[in-house]
Coordinates of C-alpha atoms and ligand atoms in Angstrom, one line a residue:
M4 CA 119.2 143.1 1.6
K5 CA 122.4 142.7 3.6
P6 CA 124.8 140.0 2.4
L7 CA 124.9 136.9 4.5
I8 CA 128.2 136.2 6.3
L9 CA 128.6 132.5 6.8
G10 CA 129.9 131.6 10.2
A11 CA 128.4 134.6 12.0
A12 CA 126.8 132.4 14.6
L13 CA 130.1 130.8 15.4
L14 CA 131.9 134.1 15.6
A15 CA 129.2 135.4 18.0
A16 CA 129.7 132.4 20.3
S17 CA 132.3 132.0 22.9
P18 CA 134.3 129.0 21.8
A19 CA 135.0 127.7 25.2
L20 CA 134.5 124.0 26.1
A21 CA 131.9 123.4 28.8
Q22 CA 133.5 124.1 32.2
P23 CA 131.6 125.0 35.3
G24 CA 133.1 128.3 36.3
A25 CA 136.4 128.8 38.1
E26 CA 138.2 126.0 39.8
Q27 CA 136.7 125.4 43.3
P28 CA 139.2 124.9 46.2
L29 CA 136.5 122.9 48.0
L30 CA 136.4 120.4 45.2
T31 CA 140.1 119.9 45.0
T32 CA 140.3 119.4 48.8
L33 CA 137.5 116.9 48.7
A34 CA 139.0 114.9 45.8
A35 CA 142.3 114.7 47.7
A36 CA 140.6 113.4 50.8
V37 CA 138.9 110.3 49.4
S38 CA 140.7 107.3 51.0
A39 CA 141.0 103.9 49.2
E40 CA 142.1 102.4 52.5
R41 CA 139.0 103.5 54.3
E42 CA 136.8 102.1 51.5
Q43 CA 138.7 98.8 51.6
A44 CA 138.0 98.6 55.4
T45 CA 134.3 99.4 54.8
D46 CA 134.0 96.8 52.1
A47 CA 135.8 94.2 54.2
R48 CA 133.4 94.8 57.0
L49 CA 130.4 94.4 54.7
V50 CA 131.9 91.1 53.3
G51 CA 132.4 90.0 56.9
F52 CA 128.6 89.6 57.3
G53 CA 128.8 86.4 55.2
T54 CA 125.7 87.1 53.1
R55 CA 123.6 90.2 52.8
H56 CA 120.9 88.5 50.8
T57 CA 117.5 90.0 51.1
L58 CA 116.1 86.7 52.5
S59 CA 119.0 86.2 54.9
D60 CA 118.8 86.2 58.7
T61 CA 117.8 89.6 60.1
T62 CA 118.2 88.8 63.8
S63 CA 121.8 87.7 64.0
E64 CA 124.3 90.3 65.2
T65 CA 127.1 88.9 63.0
R66 CA 125.6 87.4 59.8
G67 CA 123.0 88.5 57.3
I68 CA 121.4 91.7 56.0
G69 CA 119.9 92.8 59.3
A70 CA 123.3 92.9 61.0
A71 CA 124.8 94.7 58.0
R72 CA 122.0 97.3 57.9
R73 CA 122.3 98.0 61.6
W74 CA 126.1 98.4 61.2
V75 CA 125.6 100.9 58.4
A76 CA 123.1 102.9 60.5
G77 CA 125.5 102.8 63.4
Q78 CA 128.3 104.2 61.2
F79 CA 126.0 107.1 60.1
E80 CA 125.0 107.8 63.7
A81 CA 128.7 107.9 64.7
L82 CA 129.4 110.3 61.8
S83 CA 126.5 112.5 62.9
K84 CA 127.9 112.8 66.4
S85 CA 131.1 114.2 65.0
C86 CA 129.2 116.9 63.1
S87 CA 126.8 118.1 65.8
G88 CA 124.0 115.9 64.6
C89 CA 124.2 116.9 61.0
L90 CA 122.8 113.6 59.8
Q91 CA 119.3 112.3 60.4
V92 CA 119.2 108.5 60.0
V93 CA 115.9 107.2 58.7
T94 CA 114.9 103.6 57.7
P95 CA 111.9 103.7 55.4
A96 CA 110.6 100.2 54.8
Q97 CA 107.8 98.4 52.9
T98 CA 106.9 94.7 52.8
F99 CA 106.9 92.9 49.5
T100 CA 106.3 89.5 47.9
G101 CA 107.2 88.7 44.3
P102 CA 108.8 86.2 42.0
R103 CA 112.1 86.4 44.0
I104 CA 110.4 87.0 47.4
P105 CA 108.2 84.0 48.1
Q106 CA 107.3 85.1 51.6
P107 CA 106.3 88.7 52.7
T108 CA 109.6 90.3 53.5
A109 CA 110.4 93.8 54.9
I110 CA 112.7 95.8 52.5
V111 CA 114.4 98.3 54.7
D112 CA 116.6 101.1 53.4
V113 CA 119.1 103.1 55.5
L114 CA 119.2 106.8 54.6
A115 CA 121.3 109.5 56.2
V116 CA 119.9 112.9 55.5
Q117 CA 122.2 116.0 55.6
R118 CA 119.8 118.9 55.6
G119 CA 120.6 121.8 53.4
T120 CA 121.2 125.2 54.9
T121 CA 119.1 127.4 52.6
D122 CA 117.2 125.1 50.2
P123 CA 116.6 121.9 52.2
D124 CA 113.8 120.5 50.0
R125 CA 116.2 120.4 47.1
V126 CA 117.9 117.0 47.4
V127 CA 120.9 115.3 45.7
V128 CA 121.2 111.6 46.4
I129 CA 124.1 109.1 46.3
S130 CA 122.8 105.5 46.4
A131 CA 124.0 101.9 46.4
H132 CA 122.5 98.6 47.4
I133 CA 123.6 96.5 50.4
D134 CA 121.9 93.2 49.4
T135 CA 123.8 90.5 47.7
L136 CA 123.3 87.3 45.7
A137 CA 125.0 84.0 45.0
S138 CA 124.1 81.6 42.2
D139 CA 120.6 80.9 43.7
F140 CA 118.3 83.8 43.7
L141 CA 116.2 82.4 46.5
N142 CA 118.8 81.1 48.9
G143 CA 119.5 83.5 51.8
R144 CA 121.9 81.0 53.5
L145 CA 124.7 80.7 50.9
D146 CA 127.7 82.9 51.4
A147 CA 127.2 85.9 49.1
P148 CA 130.1 88.3 49.8
G149 CA 129.0 91.0 47.3
A150 CA 132.3 92.8 47.6
N151 CA 131.8 94.6 44.2
D152 CA 128.1 94.2 43.7
D153 CA 127.5 96.2 45.6
G154 CA 129.9 96.5 48.5
S155 CA 131.9 98.9 46.3
G156 CA 128.9 101.2 45.9
V157 CA 128.0 101.1 49.6
S158 CA 131.6 101.9 50.5
A159 CA 131.5 104.9 48.2
V160 CA 128.2 106.1 49.8
M161 CA 129.8 105.9 53.2
E162 CA 133.0 107.6 52.2
A163 CA 131.0 110.4 50.6
A164 CA 129.1 110.8 53.9
R165 CA 132.3 110.8 55.9
L166 CA 133.8 113.6 53.8
L167 CA 130.8 115.8 53.0
S168 CA 129.3 115.7 56.5
A169 CA 132.2 117.9 57.5
H170 CA 130.9 120.7 55.3
K171 CA 127.6 122.6 55.0
F172 CA 125.7 122.9 51.7
P173 CA 122.7 125.0 50.6
A174 CA 120.9 121.8 49.3
T175 CA 120.3 118.6 51.1
I176 CA 122.5 115.5 50.5
V177 CA 121.1 112.0 51.1
Y178 CA 123.4 109.0 51.5
A179 CA 121.2 106.0 50.6
V180 CA 122.0 102.4 51.3
L181 CA 119.2 100.3 49.7
S182 CA 118.0 96.7 50.1
G183 CA 116.2 94.3 47.8
E184 CA 117.8 95.3 44.5
E185 CA 118.7 91.8 43.4
Q186 CA 115.2 90.6 44.1
G187 CA 113.6 93.3 41.9
L188 CA 114.7 96.9 42.7
Y189 CA 112.5 97.0 45.7
G190 CA 114.7 99.2 47.8
G191 CA 114.8 101.7 45.0
K192 CA 111.1 101.8 45.0
V193 CA 111.1 102.3 48.8
M194 CA 113.4 105.3 48.4
A195 CA 111.5 106.8 45.5
D196 CA 108.2 106.5 47.4
Y197 CA 109.8 108.1 50.5
A198 CA 111.2 111.0 48.4
V199 CA 107.7 111.6 47.0
A200 CA 106.1 111.5 50.4
Q201 CA 108.7 113.9 51.8
G202 CA 108.1 116.3 49.0
W203 CA 111.8 116.2 48.0
R204 CA 112.8 118.0 44.8
V205 CA 115.4 115.5 43.8
E206 CA 117.8 117.1 41.4
A207 CA 119.8 113.9 40.9
D208 CA 120.3 110.4 42.2
L209 CA 123.7 109.1 41.5
N210 CA 123.2 105.3 41.8
N211 CA 126.5 103.5 42.2
D212 CA 126.2 99.8 41.4
I213 CA 129.3 97.7 40.6
I214 CA 132.0 100.3 40.6
G215 CA 135.2 98.6 41.8
N216 CA 136.4 96.0 39.3
I217 CA 139.0 96.8 36.6
H218 CA 139.4 93.3 35.0
G219 CA 136.9 92.9 32.3
L220 CA 135.6 89.5 31.2
S221 CA 137.1 90.1 27.7
G222 CA 140.6 90.5 29.2
V223 CA 140.7 94.2 29.0
I224 CA 142.0 96.0 32.1
D225 CA 140.5 99.5 32.5
N226 CA 141.1 101.7 35.6
T227 CA 140.8 105.1 33.9
H228 CA 137.2 105.1 32.7
V229 CA 133.8 104.9 34.4
R230 CA 130.4 104.6 32.7
V231 CA 127.6 106.9 33.5
F232 CA 124.3 105.7 32.1
S233 CA 121.4 108.2 31.5
E234 CA 118.1 108.1 29.8
G235 CA 117.5 110.3 26.8
S236 CA 113.7 110.9 26.9
R237 CA 112.0 110.7 30.3
T238 CA 110.5 107.5 31.6
T239 CA 107.4 109.3 32.8
E240 CA 106.6 111.6 29.8
S241 CA 103.1 111.7 28.6
P242 CA 102.2 111.0 24.9
A243 CA 101.6 114.7 24.4
Q244 CA 105.0 115.5 25.9
A245 CA 106.6 112.9 23.6
V246 CA 105.0 114.6 20.6
A247 CA 106.3 118.0 21.7
R248 CA 109.8 116.6 22.3
H249 CA 109.8 114.7 18.9
D250 CA 108.9 118.0 17.2
A251 CA 111.1 120.5 19.0
G252 CA 114.0 118.4 20.1
G253 CA 115.1 117.1 23.5
D254 CA 115.6 113.4 22.7
E255 CA 119.0 113.6 24.3
D256 CA 118.4 116.3 26.9
S257 CA 116.6 114.8 29.9
P258 CA 117.8 116.2 33.2
S259 CA 119.4 112.8 33.8
R260 CA 121.4 113.2 30.6
N261 CA 122.5 116.7 31.6
I262 CA 123.6 115.3 35.0
A263 CA 125.8 112.9 33.1
R264 CA 127.3 115.8 31.1
F265 CA 127.9 117.7 34.3
M266 CA 129.8 114.7 35.7
Q267 CA 131.9 114.3 32.6
T268 CA 132.8 118.0 32.7
L269 CA 133.8 117.7 36.4
A270 CA 136.0 114.7 35.7
D271 CA 137.7 116.5 32.8
R272 CA 138.3 119.4 35.1
Y273 CA 139.3 117.9 38.4
L274 CA 140.3 114.2 37.8
S275 CA 143.3 113.7 35.7
D276 CA 143.2 109.9 35.9
L277 CA 139.5 109.2 35.3
Q278 CA 137.3 109.9 32.3
V279 CA 133.5 109.6 32.2
R280 CA 132.1 107.5 29.3
M281 CA 128.6 108.7 28.9
I282 CA 126.4 105.8 27.9
W283 CA 123.1 107.0 26.4
R284 CA 120.7 104.4 27.7
P285 CA 119.0 104.1 31.1
D286 CA 121.1 101.1 32.1
R287 CA 123.1 98.2 30.7
F288 CA 121.3 96.3 27.9
R289 CA 118.1 94.9 29.3
R290 CA 119.4 95.1 32.8
G291 CA 118.3 97.2 35.7
G292 CA 119.3 99.1 38.8
D293 CA 117.7 101.2 41.5
Q294 CA 117.9 104.4 39.5
R295 CA 115.1 103.0 37.4
E296 CA 112.7 103.3 40.3
M297 CA 113.7 107.0 40.7
L298 CA 113.2 107.6 37.0
S299 CA 109.8 105.9 37.3
Q300 CA 108.7 108.5 39.9
G301 CA 109.9 111.2 37.5
F302 CA 113.2 112.1 39.3
P303 CA 116.5 112.6 37.5
A304 CA 118.9 109.7 38.1
V305 CA 122.0 108.1 36.5
R306 CA 123.7 104.8 37.0
V307 CA 127.5 104.8 37.7
T308 CA 129.2 101.5 36.8
E309 CA 132.8 100.4 36.2
A310 CA 134.1 100.5 32.6
A311 CA 134.7 96.8 32.2
E312 CA 132.5 94.3 34.1
N313 CA 133.4 90.7 35.0
Y314 CA 130.4 88.5 35.0
T315 CA 132.2 85.5 36.6
R316 CA 132.3 87.7 39.7
Q317 CA 128.7 88.8 39.8
H318 CA 125.8 86.7 41.3
Q319 CA 128.0 83.6 41.6
T320 CA 128.6 81.2 44.4
V321 CA 132.2 81.4 45.4
R322 CA 134.0 78.5 43.8
V323 CA 136.8 77.5 41.4
E324 CA 135.6 75.6 38.3
N325 CA 138.0 74.5 35.5
G326 CA 140.5 77.0 36.9
V327 CA 138.0 79.9 36.8
H328 CA 137.5 81.8 40.0
Y329 CA 133.8 82.5 40.5
G330 CA 132.3 84.8 43.2
D331 CA 132.2 88.4 44.3
V332 CA 135.1 88.5 46.7
L333 CA 137.3 91.3 47.9
D334 CA 140.2 90.3 45.6
G335 CA 138.0 91.4 42.7
V336 CA 137.8 95.0 43.9
D337 CA 140.6 97.4 42.9
F338 CA 140.4 100.0 45.7
P339 CA 142.5 102.7 44.1
Y340 CA 140.0 102.6 41.2
L341 CA 137.1 102.5 43.6
A342 CA 138.5 105.7 45.2
K343 CA 138.7 107.4 41.8
V344 CA 135.0 106.6 41.1
T345 CA 134.1 107.8 44.6
R346 CA 136.0 111.1 43.9
L347 CA 133.7 111.7 40.9
N348 CA 130.7 111.1 43.1
V349 CA 131.9 113.3 45.9
L350 CA 132.8 116.2 43.5
T351 CA 129.4 115.9 41.8
L352 CA 127.4 115.9 45.1
A353 CA 129.4 118.9 46.5
A354 CA 129.1 120.8 43.2
L355 CA 125.4 120.2 42.8
A356 CA 124.6 120.9 46.5
S357 CA 126.7 124.1 46.4
A358 CA 125.3 125.5 43.2
P359 CA 121.9 127.2 42.8
E360 CA 119.0 125.2 41.4
P361 CA 119.0 124.8 37.6
P362 CA 116.7 127.4 36.1
R363 CA 113.0 126.4 36.1
D364 CA 110.3 127.1 33.5
L365 CA 112.9 127.6 30.7
A366 CA 111.2 128.6 27.5
I367 CA 112.7 129.1 24.0
S368 CA 111.5 131.0 21.0
G369 CA 112.8 132.3 17.7
A370 CA 111.2 130.4 14.8
V371 CA 111.5 132.2 11.5
T372 CA 113.7 134.9 13.0
A373 CA 117.5 135.4 12.9
N374 CA 117.8 135.2 16.7
T375 CA 117.0 132.9 19.6
T376 CA 115.4 134.0 22.8
L377 CA 115.5 132.2 26.1
K378 CA 113.4 133.0 29.2
W379 CA 113.4 131.4 32.6
A380 CA 112.3 131.8 36.2
P381 CA 115.0 133.1 38.7
S382 CA 116.9 130.4 40.7
P383 CA 117.1 131.3 44.4
G384 CA 120.7 132.2 45.2
A385 CA 121.8 132.7 41.6
A386 CA 124.1 135.7 40.9
G387 CA 123.9 135.2 37.2
Y388 CA 123.2 132.7 34.4
R389 CA 125.0 131.2 31.4
V390 CA 123.5 130.3 28.1
W391 CA 124.9 127.3 26.4
W392 CA 124.5 125.8 23.0
R393 CA 125.9 123.0 20.9
D394 CA 125.6 121.5 17.5
T395 CA 122.6 119.2 17.3
T396 CA 124.8 116.2 16.8
E397 CA 127.3 117.0 19.5
P398 CA 127.4 115.1 22.8
Q399 CA 128.6 117.9 25.1
W400 CA 127.7 121.6 25.5
R401 CA 130.2 123.6 23.7
Y402 CA 129.5 127.3 23.3
S403 CA 128.5 129.6 26.2
R404 CA 127.9 133.1 27.2
A405 CA 127.5 134.5 30.7
V406 CA 124.5 136.8 30.7
G407 CA 124.5 138.2 34.2
P408 CA 121.5 138.4 36.6
V409 CA 118.8 138.4 34.0
T410 CA 115.9 136.0 33.3
E411 CA 115.7 136.6 29.5
T412 CA 118.3 136.9 26.8
T413 CA 118.4 136.9 23.0
L414 CA 121.3 135.5 21.1
Q415 CA 121.6 137.7 18.1
G416 CA 122.4 135.9 14.8
V417 CA 122.2 132.4 16.4
N418 CA 119.5 130.5 14.5
I419 CA 117.2 128.4 16.7
D420 CA 116.9 125.7 14.0
D421 CA 120.6 124.9 14.0
W422 CA 121.6 124.4 17.6
F423 CA 120.4 122.9 20.9
F424 CA 120.2 125.4 23.7
G425 CA 120.3 125.4 27.5
V426 CA 120.8 127.6 30.6
S427 CA 122.7 127.2 33.8
A428 CA 122.6 129.2 37.1
I429 CA 125.7 130.5 38.8
G430 CA 126.0 131.3 42.5
A431 CA 128.0 134.2 43.9
D432 CA 130.8 131.8 44.8
G433 CA 131.0 130.6 41.2
F434 CA 129.4 127.2 41.7
E435 CA 127.4 126.5 38.6
S436 CA 124.3 124.3 38.1
P437 CA 123.9 121.6 35.4
V438 CA 122.6 122.9 32.1
V439 CA 118.8 122.6 31.7
F440 CA 117.2 122.1 28.3
P441 CA 113.9 124.0 27.6
G442 CA 110.5 122.5 28.2
P443 CA 109.2 119.5 30.2
S444 CA 111.6 117.1 28.5
G445 CA 114.6 118.9 30.0
S446 CA 113.2 120.4 33.2
F447 CA 114.7 119.2 36.5
D448 CA 111.2 119.5 38.0
R449 CA 109.7 116.1 38.9
M450 CA 107.6 114.7 36.1
P451 CA 105.1 112.5 38.0
P452 CA 104.0 109.3 36.4
S453 CA 100.4 110.4 36.4
A454 CA 101.4 112.7 33.5
R455 CA 101.5 109.6 31.3
T456 CA 97.7 109.1 31.5
T457 CA 96.7 112.8 31.2
P458 CA 98.1 113.9 27.9
Ligands
LIG529 ZN1 124.0 95.4 41.8

């Protein structure tokens, strides 16, 4: 029997930190082009509608959510004219009643769709909600400026559209401005249902909600971090899938979580003044956002939110009380910080839409052997693949090996028991997909909610 050499697996690995290929000039160009001034102008225009409450006036041309939605649609149409019609503007809608919608009310989303050149059914989404709230959930007449919640997010969506519509990408990018979030995530549901009906393969929804404040309620000022929330196991997994995940691993490797890792890696690489704090939960504690509706339809989605929230500026009627300024006004938004967070979004969308699809049908084997074998289906447009692994307690992918244009590889001397493994796809131009974890718990394929009842 040959003697064991401890550390053989580590020596066999390439000790490089996770980095998606070579630096991409497109990404550095895009990062430099994000304009804090333009975002400030967009946000000021949104605040100028007085209120964008879901139950506010929809017929006025100057006040209320109807005027605001029509303005956004007009901006997308104008952008489209400057890119030879590259954006299709659609307004999916459904009518809801609920605890916060006493009368049947149309919830209308405004989506601009930039169709991909070679893989148009693969879709990456940036979303934010246009509706706002003052202290009374049911009052659509109160001023509710919503400069940060979520004028900041809508400004980021529109800035992303302005910059990315000047380029062409293999995959489709959707710029989504949603309604009805404050009344119960209704606009998120409208978008998720629309995505299902269109047969979109949503690779990621980056839901930006409250992304422009740097003055935390605790007194901390933080303009160098952003939080990216992601679920660990998938909202829609069936009981049988949960058992398989519990047994083989994958608690921390949903596609949403691997999108969060992808974003952290991009920030480390391209943004010297912004770091991603991955938060390993679907949203803030017992709070919600529109990404939950995408997760409920089985699509990967993350929530992007500022590092330090200020609750005196959320969902509050504008007023001063005992010297405290309440209300979500423009003064509460730090536009240079908002531009940083927007940069992260723009880079992520461009990188995802440029790269091949993450490998599908990834399977892993190697129990009671010295080696680990991974097999996957080819990704259209991939020139090669990279196998990744990390310690089971480590938050980020650490070791990697480029394996060329193959669909199976065996890592000699790397024991399957001791590591978590994944694979990414790399295009001829070096753009690299997120890492996908083996099995249904990690797959970027949609996991329909029906799976929950058919274990
Ligand atoms: Zn919000």
